[in-house]
Coordinates of C-alpha atoms and ligand atoms in Angstrom, one line a residue:
X76 CA 99.3 82.9 -124.9
X77 CA 97.8 85.3 -122.6
X78 CA 99.6 87.3 -120.0
X79 CA 100.9 85.2 -117.2
X80 CA 100.8 81.6 -119.0
X81 CA 103.3 79.5 -117.8
X82 CA 104.8 76.1 -119.0
X83 CA 106.3 73.2 -117.0
X84 CA 109.2 71.2 -117.4
X85 CA 111.8 69.0 -115.6
X86 CA 114.4 71.0 -113.6
X87 CA 118.0 70.3 -114.6
X88 CA 119.9 73.2 -112.9
X89 CA 117.8 74.7 -110.1
X90 CA 117.4 78.2 -109.4
X91 CA 115.7 81.2 -111.3
X92 CA 116.3 84.2 -113.6
X93 CA 114.5 86.3 -115.6
X94 CA 115.1 88.0 -119.3
X95 CA 114.2 88.3 -122.9
X96 CA 113.6 85.0 -125.2
X97 CA 116.6 84.5 -127.1
X98 CA 116.2 81.5 -129.6
X99 CA 119.1 79.6 -129.9
X100 CA 119.4 77.3 -133.0
X101 CA 116.6 76.7 -135.4
X102 CA 114.6 80.1 -135.0
X103 CA 114.8 83.7 -135.9
X104 CA 115.0 85.8 -133.1
X105 CA 115.3 89.5 -132.5
X106 CA 115.7 90.6 -128.9
X107 CA 117.7 93.5 -129.1
X108 CA 119.2 94.6 -132.3
X109 CA 123.0 95.9 -132.6
X110 CA 123.7 99.3 -134.4
X111 CA 126.9 100.1 -136.2
X112 CA 128.8 103.3 -137.4
X113 CA 128.0 104.9 -141.0
X114 CA 132.1 103.7 -141.8
X115 CA 131.1 100.3 -140.9
X116 CA 128.5 100.0 -143.4
X117 CA 130.6 99.0 -146.5
X118 CA 132.4 96.2 -144.4
X119 CA 128.9 94.6 -143.4
X120 CA 127.7 94.6 -146.7
X121 CA 130.6 93.0 -148.4
X122 CA 130.7 90.6 -145.3
X123 CA 126.8 89.7 -146.4
X124 CA 128.2 88.7 -150.0
X125 CA 131.1 86.6 -148.5
X126 CA 128.7 84.6 -146.4
X127 CA 125.9 84.3 -148.9
X128 CA 128.6 82.7 -151.2
X129 CA 130.0 80.5 -148.4
X130 CA 126.3 79.2 -147.6
X131 CA 125.8 78.4 -151.3
X132 CA 128.9 76.6 -151.6
X133 CA 128.3 74.7 -148.2
X134 CA 124.8 73.5 -149.5
X135 CA 126.2 72.5 -153.3
X136 CA 128.8 70.6 -151.3
X137 CA 125.9 68.9 -149.2
X138 CA 124.1 67.9 -152.9
X139 CA 127.0 66.7 -154.0
X140 CA 127.8 64.4 -151.3
X141 CA 124.4 63.2 -151.0
X142 CA 124.4 62.4 -154.7
X143 CA 122.2 59.1 -155.5
X144 CA 122.0 58.3 -151.8
X145 CA 120.2 61.5 -151.3
X146 CA 118.3 60.7 -148.0
X147 CA 117.1 64.2 -147.9
X148 CA 115.1 66.0 -150.8
X149 CA 117.9 67.9 -152.3
X150 CA 114.9 70.1 -153.7
X151 CA 115.2 71.5 -150.4
X152 CA 118.6 72.4 -150.3
X153 CA 117.6 74.3 -153.9
X154 CA 115.2 76.1 -152.3
X155 CA 117.8 77.4 -149.6
X156 CA 120.1 78.3 -152.6
X157 CA 117.1 80.1 -154.4
X158 CA 116.5 82.1 -151.0
X159 CA 120.4 83.1 -150.7
X160 CA 120.1 84.5 -154.3
X161 CA 116.6 86.2 -154.0
X162 CA 116.9 89.9 -154.9
X163 CA 114.3 90.8 -152.6
X164 CA 116.1 89.2 -149.6
X165 CA 119.6 90.6 -150.4
X166 CA 118.2 93.9 -151.3
X167 CA 116.4 94.2 -147.8
X168 CA 119.1 93.1 -145.8
X169 CA 121.4 95.7 -147.7
X170 CA 119.0 98.5 -147.1
X171 CA 118.7 97.6 -143.4
X172 CA 122.3 97.7 -143.1
X173 CA 122.7 100.9 -145.2
X174 CA 119.7 102.9 -143.8
X175 CA 118.5 101.7 -140.7
X176 CA 122.5 101.0 -139.5
X177 CA 121.9 97.7 -138.4
X178 CA 124.7 95.5 -137.8
X179 CA 124.8 92.6 -140.2
X180 CA 123.1 89.8 -137.7
X181 CA 120.4 92.2 -136.8
X182 CA 119.7 93.0 -140.5
X183 CA 119.7 89.4 -141.5
X184 CA 117.4 88.5 -138.5
X185 CA 115.0 91.4 -138.9
X186 CA 114.6 90.8 -142.5
X187 CA 114.1 87.2 -142.2
X188 CA 111.3 87.8 -139.6
X189 CA 109.7 89.8 -141.7
X190 CA 109.7 87.4 -144.8
X191 CA 108.4 84.7 -142.3
X192 CA 105.4 86.8 -141.0
X193 CA 104.5 87.4 -144.7
X194 CA 104.8 83.7 -145.5
X195 CA 102.6 82.6 -142.4
X196 CA 99.9 85.1 -143.5
X197 CA 99.7 84.0 -146.9
X198 CA 97.8 81.2 -145.6
X199 CA 98.9 78.3 -148.1
X200 CA 100.6 75.5 -146.7
X201 CA 103.3 75.8 -149.3
X202 CA 104.1 79.4 -147.7
X203 CA 103.9 78.1 -144.4
X204 CA 106.6 75.4 -145.3
X205 CA 108.9 78.1 -146.3
X206 CA 108.9 79.8 -143.2
X207 CA 111.2 76.7 -141.8
X208 CA 113.4 77.5 -144.8
X209 CA 113.6 80.7 -143.7
X210 CA 114.7 79.9 -140.5
X211 CA 117.5 77.4 -141.7
X212 CA 119.1 80.3 -144.2
X213 CA 119.1 82.9 -141.6
X214 CA 120.6 80.5 -138.8
X215 CA 123.2 79.2 -141.5
X216 CA 124.3 82.6 -142.5
X217 CA 124.3 84.0 -138.8
X218 CA 126.5 80.9 -137.7
X219 CA 129.4 82.2 -140.2
X220 CA 129.6 85.2 -138.2
X221 CA 130.7 83.4 -135.0
X222 CA 132.9 81.2 -136.4
X223 CA 136.0 82.7 -135.0
X224 CA 138.5 82.6 -132.2
X225 CA 136.7 81.6 -129.3
X226 CA 135.0 84.8 -129.0
X227 CA 131.3 84.7 -127.2
X228 CA 128.8 86.9 -128.8
X229 CA 127.3 89.5 -125.8
X230 CA 123.8 90.8 -125.3
X231 CA 122.9 94.2 -124.1
X232 CA 120.2 92.9 -121.7
X233 CA 119.6 89.7 -119.8
X234 CA 118.3 86.8 -121.9
X235 CA 116.7 83.2 -121.3
X236 CA 118.2 81.0 -123.8
X237 CA 115.4 78.8 -125.5
X238 CA 116.5 75.8 -127.0
X239 CA 114.7 74.0 -129.4
X240 CA 116.4 70.8 -129.4
X241 CA 118.8 69.0 -127.4
X242 CA 120.9 71.7 -125.3
X243 CA 124.7 71.5 -126.1
X244 CA 127.8 72.9 -124.3
X245 CA 128.3 75.6 -127.3
X246 CA 124.7 77.1 -126.5
X247 CA 126.3 78.5 -123.7
X248 CA 129.8 79.0 -124.5
X249 CA 129.0 80.9 -127.8
X250 CA 127.3 83.4 -125.7
X251 CA 128.3 86.0 -122.9
X252 CA 127.6 83.9 -119.7
X253 CA 126.9 86.8 -117.6
X254 CA 123.9 87.8 -119.5
X255 CA 122.3 84.1 -119.8
X256 CA 119.7 84.4 -116.6
X257 CA 118.2 80.9 -117.6
X258 CA 117.8 78.1 -120.1
X259 CA 114.8 76.4 -121.4
X260 CA 114.8 73.6 -123.4
X261 CA 113.0 70.7 -125.0
X262 CA 115.6 68.1 -124.3
X263 CA 118.7 67.8 -122.1
X264 CA 119.5 65.5 -118.9
X265 CA 120.6 66.9 -115.4
X266 CA 124.5 65.3 -116.3
X267 CA 124.7 66.5 -119.8
X268 CA 127.7 68.6 -120.4
X269 CA 125.6 71.2 -121.1
X270 CA 123.9 71.1 -117.6
X271 CA 127.2 70.8 -115.9
X272 CA 128.4 73.7 -117.5
X273 CA 125.3 75.5 -116.8
X274 CA 125.6 74.7 -113.2
X275 CA 129.1 75.6 -113.0
X276 CA 127.9 79.3 -114.0
X277 CA 124.7 79.3 -111.9
X278 CA 122.6 79.4 -114.8
X279 CA 119.1 77.8 -114.1
X280 CA 117.8 75.1 -116.7
X281 CA 114.4 73.6 -117.3
X282 CA 114.3 70.8 -119.9
X283 CA 111.5 68.6 -121.6
X284 CA 109.5 71.5 -122.4
X285 CA 106.9 70.9 -124.9
X286 CA 105.6 73.2 -127.6
X287 CA 108.2 76.0 -126.9
X288 CA 107.9 77.7 -130.3
X289 CA 104.0 77.7 -130.1
X290 CA 104.0 79.8 -126.9
X291 CA 107.1 81.8 -126.3
X292 CA 108.1 84.4 -128.8
X293 CA 111.5 85.9 -129.5
X294 CA 111.7 88.8 -127.5
X295 CA 109.0 87.9 -124.6
X296 CA 109.4 88.6 -121.3
X297 CA 110.2 85.0 -119.5
X298 CA 110.7 84.1 -115.9
X299 CA 112.0 80.8 -115.6
X300 CA 111.5 79.1 -112.0
X301 CA 114.1 76.2 -112.7
X302 CA 113.7 75.2 -109.0
X303 CA 109.6 74.5 -109.3
X304 CA 110.1 73.5 -113.2
X305 CA 107.8 76.3 -114.4
X306 CA 108.5 78.8 -117.1
X307 CA 106.4 82.1 -117.0
X308 CA 105.8 83.8 -120.3
X309 CA 105.3 87.5 -120.2
X310 CA 104.8 87.1 -116.3
X311 CA 102.1 89.6 -114.3
X312 CA 103.8 91.9 -111.9
X313 CA 102.6 90.3 -108.8
X314 CA 104.4 86.9 -110.3
X315 CA 107.7 89.1 -110.6
X316 CA 107.0 90.6 -107.1
X317 CA 107.7 86.7 -105.6
X318 CA 111.1 86.7 -106.8
X319 CA 114.0 88.5 -105.8
X320 CA 117.4 87.6 -104.7
X321 CA 117.8 86.7 -101.4
X322 CA 120.7 88.7 -99.4
X323 CA 120.7 86.4 -96.3
X324 CA 121.6 83.4 -99.0
X325 CA 124.3 85.5 -100.5
X326 CA 125.6 86.2 -97.0
X327 CA 126.0 82.6 -95.6
X328 CA 127.5 81.7 -98.8
X329 CA 129.9 84.6 -98.7
X330 CA 130.7 83.4 -94.9
X331 CA 131.5 79.7 -95.9
X332 CA 133.4 80.5 -99.1
X333 CA 136.0 82.8 -96.3
X334 CA 135.8 80.1 -93.9
X335 CA 136.9 77.0 -96.4
X336 CA 139.7 78.8 -97.7
X337 CA 141.7 76.2 -95.6
X338 CA 142.0 72.3 -95.6
X339 CA 139.1 70.5 -94.0
X340 CA 139.2 67.4 -91.9
X341 CA 136.3 65.1 -90.9
X342 CA 135.4 65.1 -87.1
X343 CA 137.7 62.3 -86.4
X344 CA 140.7 64.5 -87.9
X345 CA 141.2 62.4 -91.5
X346 CA 141.9 65.0 -94.2
X347 CA 139.5 65.2 -97.2
X348 CA 140.7 67.2 -100.1
X349 CA 137.8 69.1 -102.0
X350 CA 139.6 69.9 -105.6
X351 CA 137.4 72.0 -108.4
X352 CA 136.3 71.0 -111.8
X353 CA 137.1 73.5 -114.5
X354 CA 136.7 74.2 -118.1
X355 CA 138.3 77.7 -118.8
X356 CA 141.4 79.6 -117.2
X357 CA 138.9 82.3 -115.5
X358 CA 137.2 79.2 -113.7
X359 CA 140.6 78.8 -111.8
X360 CA 140.0 82.4 -110.4
X361 CA 136.5 81.0 -108.9
X362 CA 138.1 77.6 -107.9
X363 CA 140.7 79.7 -106.1
X364 CA 138.6 81.9 -104.4
X365 CA 136.1 79.0 -103.2
X366 CA 139.0 77.4 -101.2
X367 CA 139.8 74.4 -104.0
X368 CA 142.5 72.4 -102.7
X369 CA 143.6 71.9 -106.5
X370 CA 142.1 71.3 -109.6
X371 CA 141.0 67.8 -110.0
X372 CA 139.8 67.8 -113.7
X373 CA 140.3 70.2 -116.6
X374 CA 137.9 69.6 -119.4
X375 CA 140.3 70.7 -121.9
X376 CA 137.8 70.1 -124.9
X377 CA 136.3 73.3 -123.8
X378 CA 139.3 75.3 -125.6
X379 CA 138.0 74.2 -129.0
X380 CA 134.7 75.9 -128.2
X381 CA 133.7 78.5 -130.8
X382 CA 136.8 77.9 -132.8
X383 CA 137.2 77.6 -136.7
X384 CA 140.1 75.1 -136.7
X385 CA 142.1 72.9 -134.6
X386 CA 144.2 75.2 -132.2
X387 CA 147.6 75.6 -132.5
X388 CA 150.3 74.2 -129.9
X389 CA 150.4 78.1 -129.0
X390 CA 147.2 78.2 -128.2
X391 CA 146.9 75.1 -126.3
X392 CA 149.9 76.2 -124.5
X393 CA 148.9 79.2 -123.5
X394 CA 145.5 77.6 -122.3
X395 CA 147.5 75.3 -119.7
X396 CA 150.1 77.7 -118.7
X397 CA 147.4 80.1 -117.6
X398 CA 145.6 77.3 -115.7
X399 CA 148.7 76.1 -114.2
X400 CA 150.0 79.6 -112.9
X401 CA 146.7 80.5 -111.6
X402 CA 146.5 77.2 -109.6
X403 CA 149.0 78.6 -107.1
X404 CA 151.5 75.3 -106.9
X405 CA 148.5 73.1 -105.8
X406 CA 147.9 70.0 -107.9
X407 CA 146.1 70.2 -111.4
X408 CA 144.7 67.0 -113.1
X409 CA 144.6 68.0 -117.3
X410 CA 142.1 65.5 -118.5
X411 CA 143.1 65.3 -122.9
X412 CA 140.1 66.3 -124.8
X413 CA 137.1 64.6 -124.5
X414 CA 135.9 65.1 -128.1
X415 CA 132.5 63.2 -129.4
X416 CA 129.4 62.5 -127.5
X417 CA 127.8 65.6 -127.2
X418 CA 131.1 67.9 -127.6
X419 CA 131.9 68.1 -131.4
X420 CA 133.8 71.0 -132.2
X421 CA 132.0 72.5 -135.3
X422 CA 135.6 72.1 -137.6
X423 CA 136.0 68.7 -136.5
X424 CA 135.0 66.2 -139.3
X425 CA 132.9 63.5 -137.5
X426 CA 131.6 60.4 -138.7
X427 CA 127.8 60.5 -138.6
X428 CA 126.8 58.0 -135.7
X429 CA 123.4 56.7 -134.6
X430 CA 124.7 56.4 -131.1
X431 CA 127.3 59.1 -130.5
X432 CA 128.0 58.5 -126.6
X433 CA 128.9 54.5 -127.6
X434 CA 130.8 55.7 -130.7
X435 CA 134.3 57.6 -131.4
X436 CA 135.3 59.4 -128.3
X437 CA 137.7 60.8 -126.6
X438 CA 140.5 58.0 -126.4
X439 CA 139.3 56.5 -129.1
X440 CA 140.0 59.4 -131.3
X441 CA 143.2 59.8 -129.7
X442 CA 144.4 56.6 -130.8
X443 CA 143.5 57.2 -134.6
X444 CA 144.2 60.9 -134.5
X445 CA 147.8 60.9 -132.9
X446 CA 148.2 64.1 -134.6
X447 CA 145.9 66.4 -133.1
X448 CA 146.7 64.9 -129.8
X449 CA 150.1 65.2 -130.0
X450 CA 149.7 68.9 -130.2
X451 CA 148.0 69.1 -127.0
X452 CA 150.1 66.8 -125.1
X453 CA 153.5 68.7 -126.4
X454 CA 151.9 71.8 -125.2
X455 CA 150.7 70.2 -122.0
X456 CA 154.3 68.7 -121.6
X457 CA 155.8 72.1 -122.1
X458 CA 153.4 74.5 -120.2
X459 CA 153.7 71.8 -117.3
X460 CA 157.4 72.0 -116.6
X461 CA 157.7 73.1 -113.0
X462 CA 154.1 72.9 -111.9
X463 CA 152.4 70.2 -109.9
X464 CA 150.2 68.6 -112.7
X465 CA 149.1 65.0 -114.3
X466 CA 147.2 63.7 -117.2
X467 CA 144.4 62.0 -117.3
X468 CA 142.9 60.2 -120.3
X469 CA 139.0 59.9 -120.4
X470 CA 136.7 57.0 -122.0
X471 CA 139.4 54.0 -121.2
X472 CA 137.6 50.6 -121.9
X473 CA 140.7 48.1 -122.0
X474 CA 144.0 47.7 -120.4
X475 CA 145.5 47.7 -123.9
X476 CA 143.9 51.1 -124.7
X477 CA 145.3 52.8 -122.0
X478 CA 148.8 51.0 -122.4
X479 CA 149.0 52.2 -126.0
X480 CA 148.1 55.8 -124.7
X481 CA 150.7 55.8 -122.3
X482 CA 153.3 54.8 -124.7
X483 CA 152.1 57.8 -127.0
X484 CA 152.8 60.2 -123.9
X485 CA 155.8 58.6 -123.1
X486 CA 157.2 58.5 -126.6
X487 CA 156.4 62.7 -126.8
X488 CA 158.1 63.3 -123.5
X489 CA 161.1 61.2 -124.5
X490 CA 161.5 63.3 -127.9
X491 CA 161.1 66.7 -125.7
X492 CA 163.9 65.6 -123.3
X493 CA 161.2 66.0 -120.5
X494 CA 160.2 63.5 -117.6
X495 CA 157.2 61.2 -117.9
X496 CA 154.3 63.2 -115.9
X497 CA 152.0 61.3 -113.7
X498 CA 149.3 59.7 -115.9
X499 CA 145.7 58.3 -114.8
X500 CA 142.8 56.8 -115.9
X501 CA 139.1 58.2 -115.7
X502 CA 137.2 55.5 -115.0
X503 CA 134.0 56.0 -116.6
X504 CA 133.2 52.7 -118.6
X505 CA 131.7 49.8 -117.1
X506 CA 133.8 47.6 -118.1
X507 CA 137.3 49.4 -117.1
X508 CA 136.3 49.8 -113.6
X509 CA 135.1 46.4 -113.2
X510 CA 138.7 45.2 -114.1
X511 CA 140.2 48.3 -112.1
X512 CA 142.5 46.1 -110.5
X513 CA 144.2 45.0 -113.6
X514 CA 145.2 48.7 -114.4
X515 CA 146.7 49.3 -111.0
X516 CA 150.1 48.6 -111.7
X517 CA 150.0 50.6 -114.8
X518 CA 148.9 53.8 -113.5
X519 CA 149.5 56.7 -111.1
X520 CA 146.2 57.9 -109.9
X521 CA 142.4 57.3 -110.7
X522 CA 139.4 59.1 -110.8
X523 CA 135.6 57.9 -111.3
X524 CA 133.5 59.8 -113.9
X525 CA 130.3 59.1 -112.3
X526 CA 128.5 60.9 -115.0
X527 CA 129.2 58.9 -117.9
X528 CA 129.5 55.5 -115.7
X529 CA 125.7 56.0 -114.5
X530 CA 124.7 56.5 -118.1
X531 CA 126.4 53.5 -119.5
X532 CA 125.7 51.3 -116.6
X533 CA 121.9 52.1 -116.5
X534 CA 121.6 52.4 -120.3
X535 CA 119.9 55.8 -120.1
X536 CA 121.4 58.6 -121.8
X537 CA 122.6 61.5 -119.7
X538 CA 121.0 64.0 -122.2
X539 CA 117.5 62.8 -122.5
X540 CA 115.3 63.8 -119.8
X541 CA 112.7 61.2 -120.9
X542 CA 114.9 58.3 -119.4
X543 CA 116.1 60.6 -116.3
X544 CA 114.2 58.6 -113.9
X545 CA 116.7 55.8 -114.6
X546 CA 119.5 57.6 -114.2
X547 CA 120.4 57.5 -110.4
X548 CA 123.4 57.4 -108.6
X549 CA 122.0 56.1 -105.6
X550 CA 120.9 52.9 -107.4
X551 CA 122.1 50.1 -105.0
X552 CA 123.8 47.9 -107.7
X553 CA 125.9 51.3 -108.5
X554 CA 126.9 52.0 -105.1
X555 CA 128.1 48.1 -104.8
X556 CA 130.3 49.0 -108.0
X557 CA 131.8 52.2 -106.6
X558 CA 132.3 50.4 -102.9
X559 CA 134.2 47.8 -104.6
X560 CA 136.6 50.4 -106.7
X561 CA 137.4 51.9 -103.7
X562 CA 138.6 48.6 -101.9
X563 CA 140.4 47.8 -104.9
X564 CA 142.2 51.3 -104.9
X565 CA 142.5 51.3 -101.4
X566 CA 144.2 47.6 -101.3
X567 CA 146.6 49.3 -103.7
X568 CA 147.3 52.3 -102.0
X569 CA 146.2 54.0 -105.1
X570 CA 144.3 57.6 -105.1
X571 CA 141.2 57.6 -106.3
X572 CA 138.9 60.5 -106.6
X573 CA 135.4 61.1 -108.0
X574 CA 134.9 63.9 -110.4
X575 CA 131.4 63.5 -111.7
X576 CA 128.8 65.5 -110.6
X577 CA 127.7 62.9 -108.1
X578 CA 130.6 64.4 -105.6
X579 CA 129.3 67.8 -105.8
X580 CA 125.9 67.1 -104.8
X581 CA 125.9 68.0 -100.6
X582 CA 123.5 65.0 -100.4
X583 CA 125.8 62.4 -101.3
X584 CA 129.0 63.7 -99.2
X585 CA 128.4 61.4 -96.4
X586 CA 127.6 58.5 -98.4
X587 CA 131.1 58.9 -100.4
X588 CA 133.0 59.6 -97.4
X589 CA 131.6 56.4 -96.0
X590 CA 132.3 54.4 -99.3
X591 CA 135.6 55.4 -99.2
X592 CA 136.2 58.7 -100.8
X593 CA 138.7 60.9 -99.8
X594 CA 139.3 63.1 -102.8
X595 CA 136.3 65.0 -104.0
X596 CA 136.4 67.3 -107.5
X597 CA 133.6 69.4 -108.0
X598 CA 132.2 72.5 -109.3
X599 CA 134.1 75.5 -107.5
X600 CA 130.7 76.9 -106.1
X601 CA 130.1 73.7 -104.0
X602 CA 133.6 73.7 -102.6
X603 CA 132.6 75.6 -99.4
X604 CA 129.4 73.7 -99.0
X605 CA 131.1 70.2 -99.1
X606 CA 133.8 71.2 -96.8
X607 CA 131.0 72.7 -94.3
X608 CA 129.8 69.0 -94.5
X609 CA 132.6 67.1 -94.7
X610 CA 133.6 68.8 -91.2
X611 CA 130.6 67.7 -89.5
X612 CA 131.2 64.0 -90.3
X613 CA 132.7 61.3 -88.4
X614 CA 134.5 58.9 -90.6
X615 CA 134.7 55.9 -88.5
X616 CA 130.8 56.3 -88.2
X617 CA 130.1 57.2 -92.1
X618 CA 132.2 53.8 -92.6
X619 CA 130.3 51.8 -90.2
X620 CA 127.0 52.8 -91.7
X621 CA 127.8 52.0 -95.1
X622 CA 128.4 48.1 -94.1
X623 CA 124.8 47.8 -94.1
X624 CA 124.1 48.7 -98.1
X625 CA 124.6 45.1 -98.9
X626 CA 121.5 44.5 -97.6
X627 CA 119.5 47.1 -99.5
X628 CA 118.1 45.9 -102.6
X629 CA 115.7 48.4 -104.0
X630 CA 116.1 52.2 -105.5
X631 CA 113.4 53.4 -103.0
X632 CA 114.8 51.7 -99.6
X633 CA 118.1 53.3 -100.8
X634 CA 116.9 56.8 -101.2
X635 CA 115.1 56.1 -97.6
X636 CA 118.2 54.8 -96.2
X637 CA 120.2 57.8 -97.5
X638 CA 117.7 60.1 -95.7
X639 CA 118.2 58.5 -92.3
X640 CA 121.9 58.3 -92.9
X641 CA 122.2 62.2 -93.9
X642 CA 120.3 62.8 -90.5
X643 CA 122.2 60.4 -88.3
X644 CA 125.6 61.7 -89.6
X645 CA 125.1 65.2 -90.2
X646 CA 122.5 66.3 -88.0
X647 CA 121.1 69.5 -89.2
X648 CA 124.2 70.3 -91.1
X649 CA 122.8 69.4 -94.7
X650 CA 119.5 71.2 -93.9
X651 CA 121.1 74.5 -92.7
X652 CA 123.1 74.7 -96.0
X653 CA 122.4 77.9 -97.8
X654 CA 120.3 76.9 -100.4
X655 CA 121.6 78.5 -104.0
X656 CA 118.0 79.0 -104.9
X657 CA 117.0 82.8 -104.4
X658 CA 113.2 82.0 -104.6
X659 CA 111.7 83.7 -101.6
Ligands
PEP764 C1 132.0 61.8 -116.1 O1 131.8 61.4 -117.3 O2 131.8 61.7 -114.6 C2 133.0 63.0 -116.2 C3 133.5 63.7 -115.1 O3 133.2 63.5 -117.6 P1 132.3 63.8 -118.4 O4 131.3 64.9 -117.6 O5 133.0 65.2 -118.8 O6 132.0 63.4 -119.3
MG765 MG1 132.6 61.6 -118.7

């Protein structure tokens, strides 16, 4: 592809960024090689031998497991083993380490790349097929180098991650986030967990881009304008010149951040809480800086990222303790690990599932694998002593499940001689939210997880950009369900928050206030924006406006109505908000 070429896709997280293409997943890349000292050579060579043996063992095990069932051609696995034992491959990697002083990963990648080029130029289809085998073996070997205690790998220069499959949270967490300028991926929806994470770290993402591998090569300079869904490959100076960080926007954001360190009230004096969704202890600093009234959701499963094994109770404890200590006495809702779906820890033995989001996930795993959750619960209870915290359980479908989960938590607390913490349900499965009334006597608080709730109600996978048009938070039937949930909660005096992405979208703020929301939980960066809007809304007017939604039947009519309502309730406050996109 020529200089100045571009590809298009779907904007998943807006903004823009520029850097060298770094392929994640099934591809060899060599954006920047890492050098080592002479003293490190011996260790790198030994390590190479170890990971080759490990890879062969894993492939052999796979062949044995498949046995007669062999859904996959086992001869392919034999080819992988053959490559791992190939004296030419081994010799070249060792030579690259010892003479060029590159680290093990760089050496494996350089040599694999070299093999691939030779296979490609051989011309026959047999050799062309060997290219993908080489990629597999290379990625397999490199993967062993990063299975350690949650360390993220770093880059020397800014990169754009190119993901040749569905984008997953690990694609971000495995790397130093400060160097990731943008992500370009073949698949992944706006509320996929990976997109949520990217958004919270201000990493622009474009999804649904086809033929990535054909047009982009490792190390290519890319400019990703996710706001306009365009990826520029080796952009010209004139294209690059159009993009620069806008100081005006930064200043406005800084001003709002300072202004909203305080609580917010609607124009007619009703206090609204705006809390933060976080994943890691460092995120709490960002939440506090942005004026969070507490932490409304800790996605604790991110503690498991980049690990070889389930963290011990001590590791869990240190994680909660740090989060709670940083929260400055404000409330903190700790959600039990939401494992499953698109969040499967590397070490966790998951049965293969046709439909992972409908499968073994969260509370369903909890009730079966009480051992691993008991470790988590003990650590939370211990770390939580003296703090204002509560426990939330994800993916609850039935009251029975919830009662069983609550009993386990209660028993652990009793064994430890500690009092039962406040426990609540994350309503994100249609059955539970439609039956919310029956939960009321048994819970201390509730939150709505709109990300999953929308995907389950609309049967539109949140990870699939192809069906994103159906995944719509302003669908009339969905809004009526939300309104009814708020009525139920209100009638029972039950605190009810929303911690899905919907709550963090400024164009939904007035709508949600009208529907009855008094507690938002959003990504930290958006807290000042949401508070600024709330201060411009009259609760009485917002509630009055909502009384009309029953008459609205179509998605289009609801979208139009929402635009009008935003104008009427917010004046120009919404359009005046600083855009976080830095495109001039
Ligand atoms: C949700 O589903 O809305 C939610 C908050 O949980 P998660 O995005 O982690 O699935
Ligand atoms: Mg969820």
